[in-house]
């Protein structure tokens, strides 16, 4: 299974899907690469659920989350305005930059995570780790066989 600590992400762009804008995210883990598509509201939902798991627990094997000190500030500090707006080109470009910055901050925070919390989070089935993996669609091995994931969160 792919470790969350070994992945890299990049927001490639956005496209219209009916009345919604969907953001394309490239996910790389070693030689494997895939693309997932998520609506902006899915990022806001990820933040909400992750903060709830980090603050209220239990997360890691009936304990508080081992990654709390690493990830809480990443999720706390990102401002994901989720109110309904007209998706102008300027707004979409702003959101692409914001989402890319958020994913990069999360990646950097995980890389700086000391070895012990890393090992414990993976050994104890960290719910936050599972949530992020699910969001990035790296929980399912079939996505690493070259197929694109078109599921929307």
Short mmCIF file of N, CA and C in Angstrom, two decimals:
data_model
loop_
_atom_site.label_atom_id
_atom_site.label_comp_id
_atom_site.label_asym_id
_atom_site.label_seq_id
_atom_site.Cartn_x
_atom_site.Cartn_y
_atom_site.Cartn_z
N UNK A 1 0.84 -1.18 0.00
CA UNK A 1 0.00 0.00 0.00
C UNK A 1 0.89 1.24 0.00
N UNK A 2 0.48 2.25 -0.72
CA UNK A 2 1.23 3.49 -0.83
C UNK A 2 1.12 4.29 0.45
N UNK A 3 2.25 4.80 0.91
CA UNK A 3 2.28 5.63 2.10
C UNK A 3 1.94 7.07 1.73
N UNK A 4 1.19 7.72 2.57
CA UNK A 4 0.85 9.12 2.36
C UNK A 4 2.10 9.98 2.36
N UNK A 5 3.14 9.53 3.04
CA UNK A 5 4.37 10.30 3.16
C UNK A 5 5.22 10.25 1.89
N UNK A 6 4.85 9.41 0.93
CA UNK A 6 5.62 9.24 -0.31
C UNK A 6 4.97 9.88 -1.53
N UNK A 7 3.90 10.61 -1.35
CA UNK A 7 3.19 11.14 -2.52
C UNK A 7 3.51 12.61 -2.76
N UNK A 8 3.30 13.01 -4.00
CA UNK A 8 3.39 14.41 -4.39
C UNK A 8 2.14 14.74 -5.20
N UNK A 9 1.66 15.97 -5.05
CA UNK A 9 0.46 16.38 -5.75
C UNK A 9 0.66 17.72 -6.44
N UNK A 10 -0.17 17.96 -7.43
CA UNK A 10 -0.12 19.23 -8.16
C UNK A 10 -1.50 19.47 -8.77
N UNK A 11 -2.02 20.67 -8.62
CA UNK A 11 -3.28 21.02 -9.27
C UNK A 11 -2.96 21.42 -10.70
N UNK A 12 -3.45 20.64 -11.65
CA UNK A 12 -3.13 20.85 -13.06
C UNK A 12 -3.99 21.92 -13.72
N UNK A 13 -5.21 22.06 -13.24
CA UNK A 13 -6.12 23.01 -13.86
C UNK A 13 -7.55 22.72 -13.46
N UNK A 14 -8.46 23.30 -14.18
CA UNK A 14 -9.88 23.14 -13.87
C UNK A 14 -10.67 23.06 -15.17
N UNK A 15 -11.85 22.44 -15.07
CA UNK A 15 -12.74 22.37 -16.22
C UNK A 15 -14.18 22.38 -15.73
N UNK A 16 -15.06 22.73 -16.63
CA UNK A 16 -16.49 22.79 -16.29
C UNK A 16 -17.11 21.42 -16.48
N UNK A 17 -17.88 21.00 -15.48
CA UNK A 17 -18.63 19.75 -15.54
C UNK A 17 -20.08 20.11 -15.23
N UNK A 18 -20.85 20.35 -16.25
CA UNK A 18 -22.21 20.84 -16.05
C UNK A 18 -22.16 22.25 -15.50
N UNK A 19 -22.76 22.45 -14.36
CA UNK A 19 -22.76 23.79 -13.75
C UNK A 19 -21.66 23.94 -12.70
N UNK A 20 -20.78 22.97 -12.59
CA UNK A 20 -19.72 22.99 -11.57
C UNK A 20 -18.34 23.09 -12.21
N UNK A 21 -17.41 23.62 -11.44
CA UNK A 21 -16.01 23.62 -11.84
C UNK A 21 -15.33 22.47 -11.09
N UNK A 22 -14.57 21.68 -11.82
CA UNK A 22 -13.86 20.53 -11.24
C UNK A 22 -12.37 20.79 -11.42
N UNK A 23 -11.62 20.50 -10.36
CA UNK A 23 -10.17 20.73 -10.37
C UNK A 23 -9.45 19.40 -10.56
N UNK A 24 -8.50 19.39 -11.48
CA UNK A 24 -7.72 18.19 -11.79
C UNK A 24 -6.45 18.20 -10.95
N UNK A 25 -6.22 17.11 -10.23
CA UNK A 25 -5.06 16.98 -9.35
C UNK A 25 -4.23 15.80 -9.82
N UNK A 26 -2.97 16.05 -10.08
CA UNK A 26 -2.04 14.98 -10.43
C UNK A 26 -1.47 14.44 -9.12
N UNK A 27 -1.51 13.13 -8.97
CA UNK A 27 -1.00 12.46 -7.77
C UNK A 27 0.10 11.51 -8.19
N UNK A 28 1.30 11.69 -7.63
CA UNK A 28 2.46 10.86 -7.97
C UNK A 28 2.98 10.17 -6.72
N UNK A 29 3.28 8.90 -6.86
CA UNK A 29 3.92 8.12 -5.80
C UNK A 29 4.97 7.25 -6.48
N UNK A 30 6.21 7.71 -6.40
CA UNK A 30 7.28 6.99 -7.09
C UNK A 30 7.02 7.01 -8.59
N UNK A 31 7.08 5.85 -9.24
CA UNK A 31 6.88 5.82 -10.69
C UNK A 31 5.40 5.86 -11.09
N UNK A 32 4.51 5.76 -10.13
CA UNK A 32 3.08 5.72 -10.42
C UNK A 32 2.49 7.12 -10.42
N UNK A 33 1.57 7.32 -11.34
CA UNK A 33 0.95 8.64 -11.49
C UNK A 33 -0.50 8.45 -11.90
N UNK A 34 -1.36 9.27 -11.33
CA UNK A 34 -2.77 9.26 -11.71
C UNK A 34 -3.31 10.67 -11.58
N UNK A 35 -4.54 10.84 -11.99
CA UNK A 35 -5.19 12.14 -11.90
C UNK A 35 -6.55 11.93 -11.26
N UNK A 36 -6.87 12.80 -10.32
CA UNK A 36 -8.20 12.77 -9.69
C UNK A 36 -8.86 14.11 -9.94
N UNK A 37 -10.18 14.10 -9.91
CA UNK A 37 -10.95 15.31 -10.15
C UNK A 37 -11.82 15.57 -8.93
N UNK A 38 -11.73 16.78 -8.40
CA UNK A 38 -12.50 17.15 -7.21
C UNK A 38 -13.10 18.53 -7.38
N UNK A 39 -14.32 18.70 -6.91
CA UNK A 39 -14.94 20.01 -6.87
C UNK A 39 -14.32 20.79 -5.71
N UNK A 40 -14.43 22.10 -5.78
CA UNK A 40 -13.86 22.96 -4.74
C UNK A 40 -14.49 22.66 -3.38
N UNK A 41 -15.77 22.38 -3.38
CA UNK A 41 -16.46 22.09 -2.12
C UNK A 41 -15.91 20.82 -1.46
N UNK A 42 -15.32 19.92 -2.24
CA UNK A 42 -14.74 18.70 -1.67
C UNK A 42 -13.52 19.04 -0.81
N UNK A 43 -12.78 20.08 -1.19
CA UNK A 43 -11.64 20.52 -0.37
C UNK A 43 -12.14 21.07 0.96
N UNK A 44 -13.23 21.85 0.91
CA UNK A 44 -13.80 22.39 2.14
C UNK A 44 -14.30 21.26 3.04
N UNK A 45 -14.88 20.25 2.43
CA UNK A 45 -15.36 19.09 3.20
C UNK A 45 -14.19 18.32 3.80
N UNK A 46 -13.11 18.16 3.05
CA UNK A 46 -11.90 17.51 3.56
C UNK A 46 -11.38 18.26 4.78
N UNK A 47 -11.32 19.58 4.70
CA UNK A 47 -10.85 20.39 5.82
C UNK A 47 -11.73 20.18 7.04
N UNK A 48 -13.04 20.25 6.85
CA UNK A 48 -13.99 20.12 7.96
C UNK A 48 -13.84 18.77 8.66
N UNK A 49 -13.80 17.70 7.89
CA UNK A 49 -13.71 16.36 8.47
C UNK A 49 -12.35 16.15 9.12
N UNK A 50 -11.27 16.59 8.47
CA UNK A 50 -9.93 16.42 9.04
C UNK A 50 -9.80 17.16 10.36
N UNK A 51 -10.28 18.39 10.43
CA UNK A 51 -10.20 19.15 11.69
C UNK A 51 -11.03 18.49 12.78
N UNK A 52 -12.18 17.93 12.41
CA UNK A 52 -12.99 17.24 13.41
C UNK A 52 -12.24 16.02 13.96
N UNK A 53 -11.61 15.25 13.07
CA UNK A 53 -10.84 14.08 13.52
C UNK A 53 -9.63 14.49 14.35
N UNK A 54 -8.97 15.57 13.96
CA UNK A 54 -7.78 16.02 14.68
C UNK A 54 -8.11 16.58 16.06
N UNK A 55 -9.26 17.22 16.19
CA UNK A 55 -9.57 17.90 17.45
C UNK A 55 -10.41 17.06 18.41
N UNK A 56 -11.27 16.21 17.89
CA UNK A 56 -12.16 15.49 18.80
C UNK A 56 -11.74 14.05 19.04
N UNK A 57 -10.95 13.46 18.10
CA UNK A 57 -10.50 12.09 18.29
C UNK A 57 -11.66 11.16 18.61
N UNK A 58 -11.45 9.93 18.96
CA UNK A 58 -10.17 9.24 18.80
C UNK A 58 -9.90 9.00 17.31
N UNK A 59 -8.64 8.93 16.99
CA UNK A 59 -8.25 8.80 15.59
C UNK A 59 -7.39 7.56 15.37
N UNK A 60 -6.24 7.55 15.99
CA UNK A 60 -5.25 6.48 15.77
C UNK A 60 -5.39 5.41 16.85
N UNK A 61 -6.08 4.34 16.52
CA UNK A 61 -6.22 3.20 17.42
C UNK A 61 -6.76 3.65 18.79
N UNK A 62 -7.88 4.37 18.74
CA UNK A 62 -8.57 4.87 19.93
C UNK A 62 -7.75 5.87 20.73
N UNK A 63 -6.83 6.56 20.08
CA UNK A 63 -6.04 7.62 20.71
C UNK A 63 -6.22 8.89 19.89
N UNK A 64 -5.68 9.99 20.42
CA UNK A 64 -5.68 11.21 19.60
C UNK A 64 -4.72 11.01 18.43
N UNK A 65 -4.88 11.82 17.41
CA UNK A 65 -4.12 11.64 16.18
C UNK A 65 -2.63 11.93 16.39
N UNK A 66 -1.80 11.02 15.91
CA UNK A 66 -0.34 11.19 16.01
C UNK A 66 0.15 12.32 15.11
N UNK A 67 -0.64 12.69 14.12
CA UNK A 67 -0.24 13.74 13.18
C UNK A 67 -0.85 15.10 13.51
N UNK A 68 -1.51 15.20 14.67
CA UNK A 68 -2.18 16.45 15.05
C UNK A 68 -1.23 17.64 15.00
N UNK A 69 -0.07 17.52 15.61
CA UNK A 69 0.87 18.65 15.66
C UNK A 69 1.40 19.02 14.28
N UNK A 70 1.37 18.09 13.36
CA UNK A 70 1.89 18.31 12.01
C UNK A 70 0.82 18.89 11.08
N UNK A 71 -0.40 18.38 11.17
CA UNK A 71 -1.42 18.73 10.18
C UNK A 71 -2.45 19.77 10.62
N UNK A 72 -2.63 19.95 11.92
CA UNK A 72 -3.69 20.86 12.36
C UNK A 72 -3.51 22.26 11.78
N UNK A 73 -2.31 22.80 11.82
CA UNK A 73 -2.10 24.16 11.31
C UNK A 73 -2.35 24.23 9.80
N UNK A 74 -2.03 23.18 9.08
CA UNK A 74 -2.26 23.16 7.62
C UNK A 74 -3.75 23.32 7.33
N UNK A 75 -4.57 22.55 8.05
CA UNK A 75 -6.02 22.61 7.82
C UNK A 75 -6.63 23.87 8.44
N UNK A 76 -6.11 24.31 9.59
CA UNK A 76 -6.62 25.52 10.24
C UNK A 76 -6.41 26.76 9.39
N UNK A 77 -5.26 26.86 8.78
CA UNK A 77 -4.87 28.11 8.12
C UNK A 77 -5.42 28.28 6.71
N UNK A 78 -5.86 27.22 6.08
CA UNK A 78 -6.38 27.37 4.72
C UNK A 78 -7.81 27.91 4.78
N UNK A 79 -8.04 28.99 4.07
CA UNK A 79 -9.36 29.61 4.02
C UNK A 79 -10.04 29.18 2.73
N UNK A 80 -11.01 28.30 2.86
CA UNK A 80 -11.73 27.80 1.68
C UNK A 80 -13.13 28.39 1.67
N UNK A 81 -13.26 29.53 1.03
CA UNK A 81 -14.57 30.16 0.93
C UNK A 81 -15.49 29.25 0.13
N UNK A 82 -16.52 28.78 0.77
CA UNK A 82 -17.37 27.80 0.11
C UNK A 82 -18.76 28.35 -0.22
N UNK A 83 -18.91 29.66 -0.16
CA UNK A 83 -20.20 30.22 -0.51
C UNK A 83 -20.39 30.20 -2.03
N UNK A 84 -21.62 30.27 -2.45
CA UNK A 84 -21.92 30.20 -3.89
C UNK A 84 -21.50 31.49 -4.58
N UNK A 85 -20.76 31.33 -5.63
CA UNK A 85 -20.30 32.48 -6.41
C UNK A 85 -20.36 32.13 -7.88
N UNK A 86 -20.24 33.14 -8.70
CA UNK A 86 -20.12 32.91 -10.14
C UNK A 86 -18.67 32.56 -10.41
N UNK A 87 -18.46 31.44 -11.06
CA UNK A 87 -17.10 30.95 -11.30
C UNK A 87 -16.47 31.68 -12.49
N UNK A 88 -15.96 32.86 -12.22
CA UNK A 88 -15.26 33.61 -13.27
C UNK A 88 -13.88 32.99 -13.46
N UNK A 89 -13.27 33.30 -14.59
CA UNK A 89 -11.92 32.79 -14.87
C UNK A 89 -10.93 33.25 -13.79
N UNK A 90 -11.08 34.49 -13.35
CA UNK A 90 -10.19 35.03 -12.31
C UNK A 90 -10.35 34.25 -11.00
N UNK A 91 -11.59 33.96 -10.62
CA UNK A 91 -11.84 33.21 -9.39
C UNK A 91 -11.29 31.79 -9.50
N UNK A 92 -11.50 31.15 -10.62
CA UNK A 92 -11.01 29.78 -10.82
C UNK A 92 -9.49 29.76 -10.73
N UNK A 93 -8.81 30.71 -11.36
CA UNK A 93 -7.35 30.77 -11.29
C UNK A 93 -6.87 31.01 -9.86
N UNK A 94 -7.58 31.87 -9.13
CA UNK A 94 -7.25 32.11 -7.72
C UNK A 94 -7.40 30.83 -6.90
N UNK A 95 -8.47 30.10 -7.14
CA UNK A 95 -8.70 28.86 -6.41
C UNK A 95 -7.67 27.79 -6.77
N UNK A 96 -7.27 27.71 -8.03
CA UNK A 96 -6.22 26.76 -8.43
C UNK A 96 -4.95 27.04 -7.63
N UNK A 97 -4.57 28.31 -7.56
CA UNK A 97 -3.36 28.69 -6.81
C UNK A 97 -3.52 28.35 -5.32
N UNK A 98 -4.69 28.63 -4.76
CA UNK A 98 -4.94 28.37 -3.34
C UNK A 98 -4.90 26.86 -3.05
N UNK A 99 -5.52 26.06 -3.91
CA UNK A 99 -5.54 24.62 -3.70
C UNK A 99 -4.14 24.02 -3.87
N UNK A 100 -3.40 24.52 -4.85
CA UNK A 100 -2.03 24.04 -5.03
C UNK A 100 -1.19 24.37 -3.79
N UNK A 101 -1.33 25.58 -3.27
CA UNK A 101 -0.61 25.99 -2.06
C UNK A 101 -0.98 25.09 -0.88
N UNK A 102 -2.26 24.81 -0.73
CA UNK A 102 -2.73 23.93 0.35
C UNK A 102 -2.11 22.54 0.25
N UNK A 103 -2.16 21.94 -0.94
CA UNK A 103 -1.60 20.60 -1.12
C UNK A 103 -0.09 20.60 -0.90
N UNK A 104 0.58 21.67 -1.31
CA UNK A 104 2.03 21.77 -1.10
C UNK A 104 2.35 21.91 0.39
N UNK A 105 1.57 22.70 1.11
CA UNK A 105 1.79 22.84 2.57
C UNK A 105 1.58 21.51 3.28
N UNK A 106 0.55 20.77 2.86
CA UNK A 106 0.30 19.47 3.47
C UNK A 106 1.47 18.53 3.19
N UNK A 107 1.95 18.50 1.96
CA UNK A 107 3.09 17.67 1.59
C UNK A 107 4.33 18.05 2.41
N UNK A 108 4.62 19.34 2.51
CA UNK A 108 5.79 19.80 3.27
C UNK A 108 5.68 19.44 4.74
N UNK A 109 4.48 19.60 5.31
CA UNK A 109 4.28 19.26 6.72
C UNK A 109 4.50 17.77 6.96
N UNK A 110 4.00 16.94 6.06
CA UNK A 110 4.19 15.50 6.22
C UNK A 110 5.66 15.11 6.07
N UNK A 111 6.38 15.78 5.18
CA UNK A 111 7.81 15.48 5.01
C UNK A 111 8.61 15.84 6.26
N UNK A 112 8.19 16.88 6.95
CA UNK A 112 8.90 17.32 8.16
C UNK A 112 8.51 16.51 9.39
N UNK A 113 7.52 15.67 9.25
CA UNK A 113 7.02 14.87 10.37
C UNK A 113 8.11 13.92 10.85
N UNK A 114 8.38 13.91 12.16
CA UNK A 114 9.38 12.97 12.69
C UNK A 114 8.98 11.52 12.45
N UNK A 115 9.96 10.65 12.47
CA UNK A 115 9.75 9.23 12.16
C UNK A 115 8.76 8.53 13.06
N UNK A 116 8.81 8.79 14.36
CA UNK A 116 7.92 8.08 15.30
C UNK A 116 6.44 8.36 15.01
N UNK A 117 6.00 9.62 14.90
CA UNK A 117 4.59 9.84 14.57
C UNK A 117 4.19 9.24 13.22
N UNK A 118 5.11 9.26 12.26
CA UNK A 118 4.83 8.64 10.96
C UNK A 118 4.52 7.16 11.12
N UNK A 119 5.44 6.47 11.79
CA UNK A 119 5.27 5.02 11.97
C UNK A 119 4.01 4.71 12.77
N UNK A 120 3.76 5.47 13.83
CA UNK A 120 2.58 5.22 14.66
C UNK A 120 1.29 5.49 13.89
N UNK A 121 1.26 6.54 13.09
CA UNK A 121 0.03 6.84 12.35
C UNK A 121 -0.29 5.74 11.35
N UNK A 122 0.73 5.20 10.71
CA UNK A 122 0.49 4.12 9.74
C UNK A 122 0.20 2.80 10.45
N UNK A 123 0.87 2.55 11.56
CA UNK A 123 0.66 1.29 12.29
C UNK A 123 -0.71 1.26 12.97
N UNK A 124 -1.20 2.42 13.41
CA UNK A 124 -2.45 2.47 14.16
C UNK A 124 -3.66 2.83 13.30
N UNK A 125 -3.51 2.83 12.00
CA UNK A 125 -4.65 3.08 11.12
C UNK A 125 -5.24 4.47 11.28
N UNK A 126 -4.40 5.47 11.21
CA UNK A 126 -4.81 6.87 11.38
C UNK A 126 -5.97 7.23 10.45
N UNK A 127 -7.05 7.73 11.03
CA UNK A 127 -8.24 8.08 10.24
C UNK A 127 -7.98 9.29 9.35
N UNK A 128 -7.14 10.22 9.81
CA UNK A 128 -6.82 11.40 8.99
C UNK A 128 -6.03 10.97 7.76
N UNK A 129 -5.07 10.06 7.96
CA UNK A 129 -4.29 9.54 6.84
C UNK A 129 -5.21 8.84 5.84
N UNK A 130 -6.13 8.02 6.33
CA UNK A 130 -7.08 7.33 5.45
C UNK A 130 -7.97 8.33 4.70
N UNK A 131 -8.39 9.39 5.39
CA UNK A 131 -9.22 10.41 4.77
C UNK A 131 -8.49 11.09 3.61
N UNK A 132 -7.24 11.48 3.85
CA UNK A 132 -6.46 12.15 2.80
C UNK A 132 -6.18 11.20 1.65
N UNK A 133 -5.85 9.95 1.96
CA UNK A 133 -5.62 8.96 0.90
C UNK A 133 -6.87 8.75 0.06
N UNK A 134 -8.01 8.70 0.71
CA UNK A 134 -9.27 8.53 -0.01
C UNK A 134 -9.54 9.74 -0.89
N UNK A 135 -9.31 10.93 -0.36
CA UNK A 135 -9.51 12.15 -1.13
C UNK A 135 -8.64 12.18 -2.38
N UNK A 136 -7.39 11.73 -2.22
CA UNK A 136 -6.45 11.71 -3.35
C UNK A 136 -6.57 10.43 -4.17
N UNK A 137 -7.47 9.55 -3.77
CA UNK A 137 -7.75 8.30 -4.47
C UNK A 137 -6.52 7.40 -4.55
N UNK A 138 -5.74 7.37 -3.47
CA UNK A 138 -4.59 6.46 -3.45
C UNK A 138 -4.85 5.27 -2.54
N UNK A 139 -6.07 5.16 -2.05
CA UNK A 139 -6.42 4.02 -1.21
C UNK A 139 -6.73 2.79 -2.06
N UNK A 140 -7.11 3.02 -3.31
CA UNK A 140 -7.46 1.90 -4.20
C UNK A 140 -6.31 1.59 -5.14
N UNK A 141 -5.77 0.38 -5.11
CA UNK A 141 -4.66 0.03 -5.99
C UNK A 141 -4.98 0.16 -7.48
N UNK A 142 -6.23 -0.03 -7.90
CA UNK A 142 -6.55 -0.03 -9.32
C UNK A 142 -6.25 1.32 -9.98
N UNK A 143 -6.25 2.40 -9.24
CA UNK A 143 -5.99 3.71 -9.84
C UNK A 143 -4.54 3.86 -10.24
N UNK A 144 -3.69 2.98 -9.78
CA UNK A 144 -2.26 3.09 -10.13
C UNK A 144 -1.94 2.30 -11.39
N UNK A 145 -2.94 1.78 -12.06
CA UNK A 145 -2.70 1.01 -13.27
C UNK A 145 -2.99 1.83 -14.51
N UNK A 146 -2.89 3.16 -14.39
CA UNK A 146 -3.02 4.02 -15.55
C UNK A 146 -4.40 4.57 -15.81
N UNK A 147 -5.40 4.14 -15.09
CA UNK A 147 -6.73 4.66 -15.33
C UNK A 147 -6.92 5.94 -14.54
N UNK A 148 -7.67 6.86 -15.09
CA UNK A 148 -7.99 8.09 -14.38
C UNK A 148 -9.18 7.86 -13.47
N UNK A 149 -9.18 8.55 -12.37
CA UNK A 149 -10.32 8.51 -11.48
C UNK A 149 -11.22 9.68 -11.80
N UNK A 150 -12.47 9.40 -12.09
CA UNK A 150 -13.39 10.46 -12.43
C UNK A 150 -14.47 10.63 -11.38
N UNK A 151 -14.27 9.99 -10.23
CA UNK A 151 -15.25 10.13 -9.16
C UNK A 151 -15.15 11.53 -8.58
N UNK A 152 -16.27 12.11 -8.27
CA UNK A 152 -16.29 13.41 -7.61
C UNK A 152 -16.62 13.20 -6.15
N UNK A 153 -15.93 13.92 -5.31
CA UNK A 153 -16.19 13.81 -3.88
C UNK A 153 -17.43 14.59 -3.54
#
